[in-house]
Every structure is written in C-alpha cells, then in structure tokens.
Amino acid sequence: MHLLILGSGGRKHALAWALARDPRVTRLSFAPGNAGTAALGANLPLAATDLDGIEAWCRSERPSLVVAGPEAPLCLGVADRLEAAGFRVFGPRKDGARLEGSKVFMKEILAEAGIPTAASARFRDSAAAKAHCRAQTAWPQVIKADGLAAGKGVVIAQNLAEAEAALTAMMEDKIFGESGSEVLIEEFLDGEEASIHAVTDGRDYVLLPSSQDHKRVGEGDQGPNTGGMGAYAPAPAVTPDILATVEASVFRPLLQTLRARGIAYRGVLYGGLMLTSRGPKVLEFNCRFGDPETEVLIPLLETPLLDLLLATVESRLGTLQLRIRPASALTVVLAAPGYPDKPVTGQSIHGLEGPVREGAAVFHAGTKAGPGGAVASGGRVLAVTGTGPTLPEARALAYQTLEGIRFEGAHYRRDIGHRALGRT
C-alpha cells in the first residue's frame, strides 16, 4: 500500500514510524515531511495546506490512503476535496473539523449535546467584551480566539488589565487575523488537565490510552505556554471511573449530536478535559492527534496502526479489537533556543547517528535535511520517547536517550511526568 501523510511535525513522524514497520506498507510519501520522515519515504515539495497541489499529486500517484495530520488542511476541506476525487482520507471533512476550527461552534455542539463544559459568553465587539470583563468579580477569566491560532489563541487572564490587553490584541490588533474576530470569555476551571483520544468512523469508536502533556516551557509548570514540552501515557489521574464517565457524558452524546446534524465524522476526536471536583469538563476538542501526545500513544499500540486507520475509513471500527500494550510511555521535547517566543534555528543536530536504545524512539518535529545531517528548523525540534513496564522506567529511558543528542542552545524540561510520579 502507498500512503500519503500530510504535515511535518513530530506526530507525523510518529505515525510514519509505526506505518513503516508494517509489511503491507510499500511506499510512504509526506507533504512536506521533515528530516525524520525523509528516512522512511519521500518528502514532497508541497505544503499540507496546498490543496490544489495535493489533489494533483494524488491524481498522478494514486495513494491507497491519505492521512491528514494537522488541523489546518482539515479545516480547509482537504478530506472533502480528496474524497470527491475518489481517494480515501483518514480525517474529518470540513463540517466536522469545525469542532477545532471554531471554538464558538464547538460550544454550540457541546450545549446541544448536554456535555459538561465551562460557562462562557461570546463577543464580536471588543467594547462589549471588555464591558463584560469589567463586570466580573471572579478571576482568572479565560479569553479564547474563535478560530485557529497555532495553539496560542487562549489567554488565562489573572485580572482585568490582562483580559483587556488580550482582547485588544485579538480583536483590534488582529494578531491572529480573522481567527480573533470573535472571542469566547469563559469561567476558569480549576483541576487537573488530561487528554483522551477517540478514533471514530462516525458511529463506533475506540479509545486510546489517556495522556497528559506539559504546556509550560519551564520546570514546575512555569513560563509561557507552548505547543507542549512533553507528555506521558497512560495518565494515572484518569481512573477507570473517570474514563467511564467521559465515555457516557462526552463521547457518546457528542457522536450522537454530530450524526443528528448530518456530520459524518471519521477520524480523531481529541478531547482536552479538566478533571474538576464536580467531574470532568471539556476544555476543547481537536480534530487530529495531539502533539506531543501522539509520540506516547503510538508506541503503546499493539494493534497495527494501519488496521486502525483502515477500519476507520471503511466504517468497520465496531469489529476492531483494539489492543493496547500493558506499558507506559513518556516523551520529552527538545526545543530550539528562544522557543516559544522567537526560536533560533539552523543548528546542526548531533547524536542521531546509529540505533537508539531498545524501547526508545526519537521523533523529528522541526527538522530538515542539511548537507551534514539534520538541522533544526522549528521551535520544537525533537521528541524523545521512552517506553517501559512502568512510568519511572519509561521516563528514565527517555532522559537517558536524550542525553546523547545535542545542538547549540537546545533546552528541555527535566520534570516531565512529575504529576504522575507524585501520585506514586
């Protein structure tokens, strides 16, 4: 089989890493890929959002399956476009991808389905939004840009001044373009965050292991938010009782509501949850695998990834017996200097030569091929994953592997997994 994977980040390399091990996969192509995917197949000079170029390439090369990795092409309608041309796509169509593409739309769906979430108000006028904030007595408040903002569209405002500054930046200065034309102002939910990924064919679904990531750039969860500095799975905070509650109160009513609206959702439903004292509540939904969560979920799959993808696009997930390894995985992100604000790139990466330790994997994210090997090309450069019988063993393996990799100015968190380890 010939597969095309859209995207260039760490989650795409993790997906490719698993698929390349399957003897049924004879050819892998990537649009555009990175230095890691180049070792597994062919990188194409196509952006993941170049729908015209991707469709033309598919018509010429006839891939067996297209795996849409990032949210941007899904929100642009890449699945609609390619399915209309006769190609199979793992990923929702544009109407389903709105769950991530519009936070206002997501809130409408959650309300219709009766799914627990934070109380919120929506605004298109910055003056009205600021007046709403001035009337608040409970802080912090959460300001969210409606549209896609590369993971930077959420501000936890500790006071009125921070809220007004965020609203000015989003709605008046247009730092996120049209994505900030409408905003949500939400109550702040206190608790512990967790992620749960479901893969669905629109009717049936399977759950992947729970996970937790680390958003802040610094140890002790200090500093600015990032796309994620590390993750681990499964998450001890998500007990069997909590998971059963999430299935009953979130995933089942969500899929029922999408079907009632005529939305045939096929792909990943990645729920960001807050585990509050009043039960789990939904913070957000994403229409693709999380990053860096994918880098810990994929190594825990015992069922071949290709089986999961094909069962989804062929609408037969109800017959798939998903098998998960009885193990733990932890990944640590190696970032470029200046990340997340102004990452400095172009450094040669050393220590990638030769085989990695058994149970470890090094996933490329912001890398590209240079004359002497891989060079840093993005803020999050590599994700180093360890897998083991227990979380402490997985963690030790990840950090041991990371010690052998270096590039100028590289930084990473040394406390990934601290929440879970604190429970033991």
Short mmCIF file of C-alpha atoms in Angstrom, two decimals:
data_model
loop_
_atom_site.label_atom_id
_atom_site.label_comp_id
_atom_site.label_asym_id
_atom_site.label_seq_id
_atom_site.Cartn_x
_atom_site.Cartn_y
_atom_site.Cartn_z
CA MET A 1 0.00 0.00 0.00
CA HIS A 2 1.06 3.55 -0.72
CA LEU A 3 0.22 6.13 1.97
CA LEU A 4 0.44 9.91 1.86
CA ILE A 5 0.83 11.68 5.22
CA LEU A 6 0.14 15.41 5.38
CA GLY A 7 2.22 17.53 7.74
CA SER A 8 5.75 17.93 9.06
CA GLY A 9 5.68 17.71 12.85
CA GLY A 10 6.52 15.12 15.45
CA ARG A 11 3.14 13.41 15.37
CA LYS A 12 3.50 12.79 11.62
CA HIS A 13 6.90 11.18 12.14
CA ALA A 14 5.42 9.03 14.93
CA LEU A 15 2.61 7.88 12.63
CA ALA A 16 5.10 7.18 9.85
CA TRP A 17 7.41 5.33 12.26
CA ALA A 18 4.59 2.89 13.07
CA LEU A 19 3.37 2.53 9.49
CA ALA A 20 6.86 1.93 8.10
CA ARG A 21 7.10 -1.21 10.26
CA ASP A 22 4.03 -2.74 8.59
CA PRO A 23 4.95 -5.06 5.69
CA ARG A 24 1.72 -4.08 3.93
CA VAL A 25 3.04 -0.53 3.54
CA THR A 26 5.29 -0.48 0.49
CA ARG A 27 5.58 3.27 -0.04
CA LEU A 28 5.31 6.36 2.17
CA SER A 29 5.08 9.94 0.94
CA PHE A 30 4.94 13.13 3.01
CA ALA A 31 3.71 16.65 2.31
CA PRO A 32 6.02 18.22 3.25
CA GLY A 33 7.65 15.98 5.90
CA ASN A 34 10.88 16.57 7.82
CA ALA A 35 14.36 15.09 8.17
CA GLY A 36 12.98 12.09 10.06
CA THR A 37 10.31 11.22 7.52
CA ALA A 38 12.87 11.54 4.72
CA ALA A 39 14.50 8.37 6.06
CA LEU A 40 11.19 6.49 5.77
CA GLY A 41 9.92 7.66 2.41
CA ALA A 42 9.74 10.61 0.04
CA ASN A 43 9.25 14.20 1.18
CA LEU A 44 7.27 16.25 -1.33
CA PRO A 45 7.68 19.97 -2.08
CA LEU A 46 4.06 20.53 -1.07
CA ALA A 47 2.65 22.36 1.94
CA ALA A 48 -0.03 20.48 3.85
CA THR A 49 -2.42 23.33 3.04
CA ASP A 50 -1.72 23.30 -0.72
CA LEU A 51 -4.97 21.57 -1.62
CA ASP A 52 -4.57 22.10 -5.36
CA GLY A 53 -1.07 20.63 -5.35
CA ILE A 54 -2.06 17.72 -3.12
CA GLU A 55 -5.05 16.80 -5.27
CA ALA A 56 -2.96 16.98 -8.44
CA TRP A 57 -0.28 14.78 -6.89
CA CYS A 58 -2.88 12.25 -5.71
CA ARG A 59 -4.42 12.07 -9.18
CA SER A 60 -0.96 11.32 -10.57
CA GLU A 61 0.38 8.94 -7.89
CA ARG A 62 -2.88 7.28 -6.70
CA PRO A 63 -2.14 6.70 -2.98
CA SER A 64 -4.14 3.97 -1.22
CA LEU A 65 -4.83 6.21 1.77
CA VAL A 66 -4.23 9.83 2.76
CA VAL A 67 -3.63 10.56 6.46
CA ALA A 68 -4.35 14.21 7.25
CA GLY A 69 -2.12 15.09 10.20
CA PRO A 70 -2.56 18.78 11.10
CA GLU A 71 -5.76 20.72 11.66
CA ALA A 72 -5.25 23.44 9.04
CA PRO A 73 -5.79 21.30 5.90
CA LEU A 74 -8.74 19.55 7.56
CA CYS A 75 -10.39 22.89 8.33
CA LEU A 76 -9.77 23.94 4.72
CA GLY A 77 -11.59 20.83 3.50
CA VAL A 78 -8.82 18.53 2.29
CA ALA A 79 -10.90 15.45 3.14
CA ASP A 80 -13.90 16.77 1.17
CA ARG A 81 -11.69 17.59 -1.79
CA LEU A 82 -9.85 14.27 -1.96
CA GLU A 83 -12.88 12.10 -1.21
CA ALA A 84 -14.74 13.82 -4.03
CA ALA A 85 -11.82 12.86 -6.29
CA GLY A 86 -12.12 9.21 -5.21
CA PHE A 87 -9.40 8.96 -2.54
CA ARG A 88 -9.71 7.56 0.97
CA VAL A 89 -8.83 10.03 3.73
CA PHE A 90 -8.29 9.47 7.44
CA GLY A 91 -9.59 12.69 8.94
CA PRO A 92 -12.93 14.50 9.18
CA ARG A 93 -14.50 16.60 6.47
CA LYS A 94 -14.69 20.36 6.81
CA ASP A 95 -18.01 20.32 8.68
CA GLY A 96 -16.60 18.03 11.36
CA ALA A 97 -13.25 19.83 11.56
CA ARG A 98 -15.16 22.94 12.69
CA LEU A 99 -15.04 21.40 16.17
CA GLU A 100 -11.45 22.61 16.26
CA GLY A 101 -11.67 25.39 13.69
CA SER A 102 -14.30 27.33 15.65
CA LYS A 103 -14.48 27.34 19.42
CA VAL A 104 -17.89 29.02 19.19
CA PHE A 105 -19.19 26.15 17.03
CA MET A 106 -17.72 23.64 19.46
CA LYS A 107 -19.54 25.31 22.36
CA GLU A 108 -22.80 25.15 20.39
CA ILE A 109 -22.34 21.42 19.84
CA LEU A 110 -21.46 20.81 23.50
CA ALA A 111 -24.55 22.72 24.65
CA GLU A 112 -26.77 20.83 22.22
CA ALA A 113 -25.35 17.51 23.41
CA GLY A 114 -25.53 18.42 27.11
CA ILE A 115 -21.79 17.89 27.58
CA PRO A 116 -20.22 19.46 30.71
CA THR A 117 -18.02 22.45 29.90
CA ALA A 118 -17.12 25.88 31.25
CA ALA A 119 -19.74 28.63 31.26
CA SER A 120 -18.93 31.17 28.54
CA ALA A 121 -20.06 34.24 26.63
CA ARG A 122 -19.27 35.08 23.00
CA PHE A 123 -18.45 38.50 21.57
CA ARG A 124 -17.79 40.09 18.19
CA ASP A 125 -17.35 43.61 19.58
CA SER A 126 -14.29 44.37 21.68
CA ALA A 127 -16.01 47.12 23.66
CA ALA A 128 -18.80 44.74 24.68
CA ALA A 129 -16.24 42.06 25.57
CA LYS A 130 -14.31 44.48 27.76
CA ALA A 131 -17.51 45.64 29.46
CA HIS A 132 -18.30 42.01 30.25
CA CYS A 133 -14.86 41.61 31.82
CA ARG A 134 -15.30 44.75 33.92
CA ALA A 135 -18.45 43.20 35.39
CA GLN A 136 -16.61 40.08 36.55
CA THR A 137 -15.73 39.56 40.19
CA ALA A 138 -14.12 36.11 39.93
CA TRP A 139 -10.65 35.90 38.42
CA PRO A 140 -8.92 34.48 36.45
CA GLN A 141 -11.06 34.55 33.30
CA VAL A 142 -10.17 32.69 30.10
CA ILE A 143 -10.07 34.54 26.77
CA LYS A 144 -10.23 32.38 23.64
CA ALA A 145 -9.95 33.38 19.99
CA ASP A 146 -12.65 31.60 18.00
CA GLY A 147 -10.50 30.34 15.12
CA LEU A 148 -7.20 28.56 14.64
CA ALA A 149 -4.26 30.33 16.24
CA ALA A 150 -1.44 27.77 16.21
CA GLY A 151 -2.13 26.84 19.83
CA LYS A 152 -1.63 30.42 21.04
CA GLY A 153 -5.23 31.64 21.00
CA VAL A 154 -6.03 31.04 24.69
CA VAL A 155 -5.11 33.52 27.43
CA ILE A 156 -5.71 32.91 31.13
CA ALA A 157 -6.20 36.49 32.32
CA GLN A 158 -5.41 36.90 36.00
CA ASN A 159 -7.01 40.34 36.20
CA LEU A 160 -8.93 42.94 34.21
CA ALA A 161 -5.81 44.55 32.74
CA GLU A 162 -4.61 41.22 31.30
CA ALA A 163 -8.08 40.48 29.93
CA GLU A 164 -8.36 43.86 28.21
CA ALA A 165 -4.86 43.50 26.76
CA ALA A 166 -5.73 40.08 25.34
CA LEU A 167 -8.98 41.38 23.83
CA THR A 168 -7.19 44.35 22.27
CA ALA A 169 -4.55 42.08 20.75
CA MET A 170 -7.06 39.56 19.37
CA MET A 171 -9.97 41.75 18.29
CA GLU A 172 -8.39 45.11 17.47
CA ASP A 173 -4.75 44.42 16.60
CA LYS A 174 -5.77 41.19 14.80
CA ILE A 175 -2.69 39.25 15.89
CA PHE A 176 -4.49 36.07 14.79
CA GLY A 177 -6.15 37.62 11.75
CA GLU A 178 -9.81 36.74 11.34
CA SER A 179 -9.46 33.97 13.93
CA GLY A 180 -9.78 36.66 16.60
CA SER A 181 -12.79 38.45 15.13
CA GLU A 182 -14.98 36.58 17.60
CA VAL A 183 -13.94 35.54 21.10
CA LEU A 184 -15.18 33.45 23.98
CA ILE A 185 -14.81 34.59 27.57
CA GLU A 186 -15.02 31.58 29.88
CA GLU A 187 -15.03 30.80 33.55
CA PHE A 188 -11.72 29.41 34.76
CA LEU A 189 -11.91 25.72 35.63
CA ASP A 190 -9.70 24.52 38.46
CA GLY A 191 -8.41 20.96 38.42
CA GLU A 192 -6.03 18.70 36.55
CA GLU A 193 -5.89 18.59 32.75
CA ALA A 194 -5.93 15.35 30.78
CA SER A 195 -6.32 14.31 27.16
CA ILE A 196 -8.38 11.46 25.80
CA HIS A 197 -8.24 10.49 22.14
CA ALA A 198 -11.04 8.61 20.44
CA VAL A 199 -10.88 7.30 16.89
CA THR A 200 -14.31 7.09 15.28
CA ASP A 201 -15.89 6.09 11.99
CA GLY A 202 -18.89 8.28 12.81
CA ARG A 203 -20.87 5.63 14.66
CA ASP A 204 -18.49 3.37 16.54
CA TYR A 205 -15.33 4.48 18.31
CA VAL A 206 -12.31 3.17 20.18
CA LEU A 207 -10.43 4.95 22.93
CA LEU A 208 -6.66 5.28 23.04
CA PRO A 209 -4.86 5.49 26.40
CA SER A 210 -5.35 8.64 28.43
CA SER A 211 -2.45 11.08 28.45
CA GLN A 212 -1.22 14.31 29.99
CA ASP A 213 1.05 16.90 28.43
CA HIS A 214 3.12 19.75 29.82
CA LYS A 215 2.22 23.09 28.24
CA ARG A 216 4.54 25.49 30.06
CA VAL A 217 8.08 25.93 28.83
CA GLY A 218 9.75 25.76 32.25
CA GLU A 219 10.08 23.26 35.07
CA GLY A 220 7.39 23.39 37.70
CA ASP A 221 4.93 24.49 35.00
CA GLN A 222 6.43 27.98 34.87
CA GLY A 223 6.81 30.36 31.94
CA PRO A 224 4.75 30.88 28.80
CA ASN A 225 2.56 28.28 27.14
CA THR A 226 3.96 26.17 24.32
CA GLY A 227 2.63 23.57 21.94
CA GLY A 228 3.74 21.01 24.54
CA MET A 229 7.12 20.21 26.12
CA GLY A 230 6.42 16.57 26.89
CA ALA A 231 3.72 14.02 27.65
CA TYR A 232 3.10 10.62 29.17
CA ALA A 233 0.53 7.85 28.91
CA PRO A 234 -1.48 6.40 30.44
CA ALA A 235 -2.35 9.16 32.91
CA PRO A 236 -2.92 7.87 36.47
CA ALA A 237 -5.28 10.80 37.09
CA VAL A 238 -7.76 9.27 34.63
CA THR A 239 -9.14 6.41 36.70
CA PRO A 240 -11.43 3.73 35.23
CA ASP A 241 -14.41 5.50 36.83
CA ILE A 242 -13.44 8.83 35.27
CA LEU A 243 -12.96 7.18 31.89
CA ALA A 244 -16.41 5.59 32.10
CA THR A 245 -17.89 9.00 32.97
CA VAL A 246 -16.15 10.61 29.99
CA GLU A 247 -17.47 7.96 27.63
CA ALA A 248 -21.03 8.34 28.91
CA SER A 249 -21.13 12.13 29.27
CA VAL A 250 -18.82 13.26 26.46
CA PHE A 251 -18.03 10.92 23.58
CA ARG A 252 -21.36 9.14 23.19
CA PRO A 253 -23.55 12.28 23.25
CA LEU A 254 -21.07 14.12 21.04
CA LEU A 255 -21.19 11.47 18.31
CA GLN A 256 -24.98 11.26 18.60
CA THR A 257 -25.28 15.03 18.15
CA LEU A 258 -22.91 15.08 15.18
CA ARG A 259 -24.94 12.34 13.49
CA ALA A 260 -28.17 14.21 14.18
CA ARG A 261 -26.68 17.23 12.40
CA GLY A 262 -25.73 15.08 9.43
CA ILE A 263 -21.99 15.30 10.13
CA ALA A 264 -20.31 12.02 9.17
CA TYR A 265 -17.21 12.33 11.34
CA ARG A 266 -14.35 9.94 10.56
CA GLY A 267 -11.01 10.37 12.26
CA VAL A 268 -9.69 11.52 15.62
CA LEU A 269 -11.70 13.23 18.34
CA TYR A 270 -9.10 14.53 20.76
CA GLY A 271 -10.71 15.87 23.91
CA GLY A 272 -8.91 18.23 26.22
CA LEU A 273 -10.51 17.80 29.63
CA MET A 274 -10.32 19.41 33.04
CA LEU A 275 -10.80 16.95 35.88
CA THR A 276 -12.65 19.16 38.36
CA SER A 277 -14.13 18.43 41.78
CA ARG A 278 -17.51 18.38 40.00
CA GLY A 279 -16.40 15.84 37.44
CA PRO A 280 -14.65 16.03 34.05
CA LYS A 281 -15.45 19.04 31.85
CA VAL A 282 -14.46 19.66 28.24
CA LEU A 283 -11.95 22.44 27.58
CA GLU A 284 -11.62 21.84 23.85
CA PHE A 285 -11.94 19.34 21.05
CA ASN A 286 -9.37 18.83 18.31
CA CYS A 287 -9.90 17.06 15.00
CA ARG A 288 -6.48 15.38 14.84
CA PHE A 289 -3.94 13.61 17.01
CA GLY A 290 -2.30 15.72 19.70
CA ASP A 291 1.34 16.65 19.68
CA PRO A 292 3.29 15.54 21.74
CA GLU A 293 0.59 13.07 22.86
CA THR A 294 0.90 11.07 19.63
CA GLU A 295 4.53 10.36 20.45
CA VAL A 296 3.45 8.41 23.56
CA LEU A 297 0.19 6.91 22.25
CA ILE A 298 1.54 5.30 19.08
CA PRO A 299 4.28 3.26 20.85
CA LEU A 300 1.59 1.80 23.15
CA LEU A 301 -0.48 0.41 20.27
CA GLU A 302 -0.27 -3.35 19.94
CA THR A 303 -2.82 -3.42 17.13
CA PRO A 304 -1.11 -2.31 13.90
CA LEU A 305 -1.81 1.37 13.25
CA LEU A 306 -2.77 0.56 9.67
CA ASP A 307 -5.58 -1.69 10.94
CA LEU A 308 -6.96 1.22 12.97
CA LEU A 309 -6.77 3.66 10.04
CA LEU A 310 -8.39 1.26 7.56
CA ALA A 311 -11.17 0.24 9.96
CA THR A 312 -11.97 3.93 10.36
CA VAL A 313 -12.17 4.88 6.69
CA GLU A 314 -14.03 1.65 5.88
CA SER A 315 -16.61 2.26 8.65
CA ARG A 316 -15.98 -1.01 10.48
CA LEU A 317 -14.49 0.11 13.79
CA GLY A 318 -17.21 -1.86 15.56
CA THR A 319 -15.44 -5.07 14.52
CA LEU A 320 -11.91 -3.97 15.51
CA GLN A 321 -10.49 -5.35 18.73
CA LEU A 322 -8.01 -2.62 19.67
CA ARG A 323 -5.12 -4.00 21.69
CA ILE A 324 -3.00 -1.73 23.91
CA ARG A 325 0.35 -2.73 25.36
CA PRO A 326 0.37 -3.04 29.18
CA ALA A 327 3.13 -0.44 29.46
CA SER A 328 3.83 3.27 29.93
CA ALA A 329 5.41 5.82 27.61
CA LEU A 330 6.91 9.26 28.21
CA THR A 331 8.26 11.78 25.73
CA VAL A 332 10.48 14.83 26.25
CA VAL A 333 10.57 17.64 23.70
CA LEU A 334 13.94 19.14 22.77
CA ALA A 335 13.34 22.76 21.79
CA ALA A 336 15.31 25.44 19.97
CA PRO A 337 16.77 28.41 21.86
CA GLY A 338 14.24 31.21 22.22
CA TYR A 339 11.24 28.89 21.98
CA PRO A 340 8.32 29.60 22.31
CA ASP A 341 8.70 33.33 21.65
CA LYS A 342 11.41 33.68 19.00
CA PRO A 343 13.07 30.34 18.27
CA VAL A 344 16.53 30.44 16.72
CA THR A 345 17.00 27.69 14.13
CA GLY A 346 19.60 26.38 11.69
CA GLN A 347 21.78 24.46 14.18
CA SER A 348 23.23 21.08 13.23
CA ILE A 349 21.86 18.25 15.36
CA HIS A 350 24.35 15.72 16.70
CA GLY A 351 23.81 12.28 18.21
CA LEU A 352 21.18 10.98 15.80
CA GLU A 353 23.51 8.50 14.14
CA GLY A 354 23.15 4.81 14.82
CA PRO A 355 20.43 2.77 16.51
CA VAL A 356 18.57 4.05 19.57
CA ARG A 357 18.16 2.10 22.80
CA GLU A 358 15.60 -0.68 22.83
CA GLY A 359 12.23 0.77 23.84
CA ALA A 360 13.23 4.30 22.84
CA ALA A 361 12.38 6.35 19.77
CA VAL A 362 13.47 9.76 18.52
CA PHE A 363 10.76 11.58 16.59
CA HIS A 364 11.64 14.54 14.38
CA ALA A 365 9.46 17.64 14.56
CA GLY A 366 11.07 20.93 13.48
CA THR A 367 13.93 19.47 11.44
CA LYS A 368 15.08 19.50 7.85
CA ALA A 369 17.84 17.73 6.00
CA GLY A 370 21.13 19.62 5.74
CA PRO A 371 24.42 18.81 3.99
CA GLY A 372 25.83 17.24 7.16
CA GLY A 373 22.63 15.75 8.54
CA ALA A 374 19.52 17.05 10.25
CA VAL A 375 19.31 20.71 11.26
CA ALA A 376 16.80 22.50 13.49
CA SER A 377 14.09 24.27 11.51
CA GLY A 378 11.35 24.90 14.08
CA GLY A 379 10.67 25.68 17.71
CA ARG A 380 10.05 22.12 18.83
CA VAL A 381 12.86 20.16 17.22
CA LEU A 382 12.71 16.56 18.50
CA ALA A 383 10.57 14.42 20.79
CA VAL A 384 12.44 11.63 22.58
CA THR A 385 10.20 8.82 23.80
CA GLY A 386 10.85 6.01 26.23
CA THR A 387 8.55 3.02 26.71
CA GLY A 388 8.72 0.64 29.65
CA PRO A 389 6.74 -1.57 32.02
CA THR A 390 6.26 1.38 34.40
CA LEU A 391 6.26 5.15 34.03
CA PRO A 392 9.51 5.61 36.03
CA GLU A 393 11.25 3.13 33.70
CA ALA A 394 9.85 4.83 30.60
CA ARG A 395 10.93 8.21 31.96
CA ALA A 396 14.46 7.03 32.74
CA LEU A 397 14.85 5.62 29.23
CA ALA A 398 13.63 8.83 27.59
CA TYR A 399 16.07 11.01 29.53
CA GLN A 400 18.97 8.58 29.03
CA THR A 401 18.37 8.66 25.29
CA LEU A 402 18.05 12.44 25.29
CA GLU A 403 21.47 12.85 26.91
CA GLY A 404 23.17 11.65 23.72
CA ILE A 405 21.51 14.24 21.47
CA ARG A 406 22.64 17.85 21.27
CA PHE A 407 22.54 21.05 19.28
CA GLU A 408 23.53 24.59 20.17
CA GLY A 409 21.11 26.24 22.57
CA ALA A 410 18.85 23.21 22.97
CA HIS A 411 16.62 23.19 26.04
CA TYR A 412 14.11 20.81 27.55
CA ARG A 413 12.18 20.24 30.75
CA ARG A 414 13.71 17.87 33.29
CA ASP A 415 10.48 17.23 35.18
CA ILE A 416 8.22 15.62 32.58
CA GLY A 417 5.90 13.22 34.38
CA HIS A 418 6.15 14.97 37.76
CA ARG A 419 2.38 14.96 38.33
CA ALA A 420 2.07 11.22 37.78
CA LEU A 421 5.21 10.39 39.76
CA GLY A 422 3.85 12.46 42.64
CA ARG A 423 0.94 10.04 42.90
CA THR A 424 3.16 7.01 43.47
#
